[in-house]
Amino acid sequence: MFLIAALLGGLAWFMGIPLVLTWWLGGITTLFVTAIACLSGLVALSVLYRSEPADLLR
């Protein structure tokens, strides 16, 4: 994710678009988004673990 953010920042710099995104702010944002995605995945899996196997076959 950080690589994608760095590439988009480089593209903005190349096109002359002013972008204030320091490396530490980009890192914090990347970690925050990754944590949200992991938490969302765990919540979705918890619903599957609590369901009955026969309900999943319908």
PDB file of C-alpha atoms in Angstrom:
ATOM      1  CA  MET A   1       0.000   0.000   0.000  1.00  0.00           C
ATOM      2  CA  PHE A   2       2.811   2.377   0.825  1.00  0.00           C
ATOM      3  CA  LEU A   3       4.343   1.710  -2.581  1.00  0.00           C
ATOM      4  CA  ILE A   4       1.091   2.692  -4.312  1.00  0.00           C
ATOM      5  CA  ALA A   5       0.894   5.885  -2.259  1.00  0.00           C
ATOM      6  CA  ALA A   6       4.504   6.688  -3.118  1.00  0.00           C
ATOM      7  CA  LEU A   7       3.875   6.118  -6.827  1.00  0.00           C
ATOM      8  CA  LEU A   8       0.787   8.337  -6.786  1.00  0.00           C
ATOM      9  CA  GLY A   9       2.745  11.027  -4.914  1.00  0.00           C
ATOM     10  CA  GLY A  10       5.497  10.839  -7.532  1.00  0.00           C
ATOM     11  CA  LEU A  11       2.926  11.106 -10.304  1.00  0.00           C
ATOM     12  CA  ALA A  12       1.395  14.180  -8.663  1.00  0.00           C
ATOM     13  CA  TRP A  13       4.865  15.753  -8.343  1.00  0.00           C
ATOM     14  CA  PHE A  14       5.613  14.969 -12.001  1.00  0.00           C
ATOM     15  CA  MET A  15       2.357  16.606 -13.108  1.00  0.00           C
ATOM     16  CA  GLY A  16       3.033  19.706 -10.986  1.00  0.00           C
ATOM     17  CA  ILE A  17       0.214  19.093  -8.513  1.00  0.00           C
ATOM     18  CA  PRO A  18       1.105  20.427  -5.062  1.00  0.00           C
ATOM     19  CA  LEU A  19       0.858  17.595  -2.560  1.00  0.00           C
ATOM     20  CA  VAL A  20       1.979  17.800   1.043  1.00  0.00           C
ATOM     21  CA  LEU A  21       2.434  14.210   2.170  1.00  0.00           C
ATOM     22  CA  THR A  22       5.521  13.522   4.217  1.00  0.00           C
ATOM     23  CA  TRP A  23       6.921   9.998   4.443  1.00  0.00           C
ATOM     24  CA  TRP A  24       5.840   9.575   8.073  1.00  0.00           C
ATOM     25  CA  LEU A  25       2.304  10.809   7.372  1.00  0.00           C
ATOM     26  CA  GLY A  26       2.074   8.413   4.433  1.00  0.00           C
ATOM     27  CA  GLY A  27       3.292   5.576   6.644  1.00  0.00           C
ATOM     28  CA  ILE A  28       0.781   6.330   9.388  1.00  0.00           C
ATOM     29  CA  THR A  29      -2.031   6.545   6.846  1.00  0.00           C
ATOM     30  CA  THR A  30      -0.960   3.243   5.283  1.00  0.00           C
ATOM     31  CA  LEU A  31      -0.898   1.513   8.666  1.00  0.00           C
ATOM     32  CA  PHE A  32      -4.296   2.965   9.583  1.00  0.00           C
ATOM     33  CA  VAL A  33      -5.933   1.806   6.347  1.00  0.00           C
ATOM     34  CA  THR A  34      -4.321  -1.636   6.658  1.00  0.00           C
ATOM     35  CA  ALA A  35      -5.582  -1.981  10.239  1.00  0.00           C
ATOM     36  CA  ILE A  36      -9.117  -1.057   9.157  1.00  0.00           C
ATOM     37  CA  ALA A  37      -9.003  -3.626   6.334  1.00  0.00           C
ATOM     38  CA  CYS A  38      -7.735  -6.371   8.681  1.00  0.00           C
ATOM     39  CA  LEU A  39     -10.359  -5.575  11.295  1.00  0.00           C
ATOM     40  CA  SER A  40     -13.071  -5.623   8.650  1.00  0.00           C
ATOM     41  CA  GLY A  41     -11.892  -9.036   7.443  1.00  0.00           C
ATOM     42  CA  LEU A  42     -11.861 -10.435  10.979  1.00  0.00           C
ATOM     43  CA  VAL A  43     -15.404  -9.200  11.611  1.00  0.00           C
ATOM     44  CA  ALA A  44     -16.579 -10.834   8.388  1.00  0.00           C
ATOM     45  CA  LEU A  45     -14.889 -14.118   9.337  1.00  0.00           C
ATOM     46  CA  SER A  46     -16.387 -14.078  12.813  1.00  0.00           C
ATOM     47  CA  VAL A  47     -19.864 -14.153  11.277  1.00  0.00           C
ATOM     48  CA  LEU A  48     -18.887 -17.246   9.285  1.00  0.00           C
ATOM     49  CA  TYR A  49     -17.448 -19.015  12.329  1.00  0.00           C
ATOM     50  CA  ARG A  50     -20.668 -18.502  14.302  1.00  0.00           C
ATOM     51  CA  SER A  51     -22.951 -19.831  11.570  1.00  0.00           C
ATOM     52  CA  GLU A  52     -24.134 -23.392  11.163  1.00  0.00           C
ATOM     53  CA  PRO A  53     -22.446 -25.394   8.382  1.00  0.00           C
ATOM     54  CA  ALA A  54     -25.822 -26.403   6.918  1.00  0.00           C
ATOM     55  CA  ASP A  55     -26.757 -22.730   6.502  1.00  0.00           C
ATOM     56  CA  LEU A  56     -23.646 -22.162   4.391  1.00  0.00           C
ATOM     57  CA  LEU A  57     -24.699 -24.882   1.908  1.00  0.00           C
ATOM     58  CA  ARG A  58     -27.966 -23.191   0.970  1.00  0.00           C
TER      59      ARG A  58
END
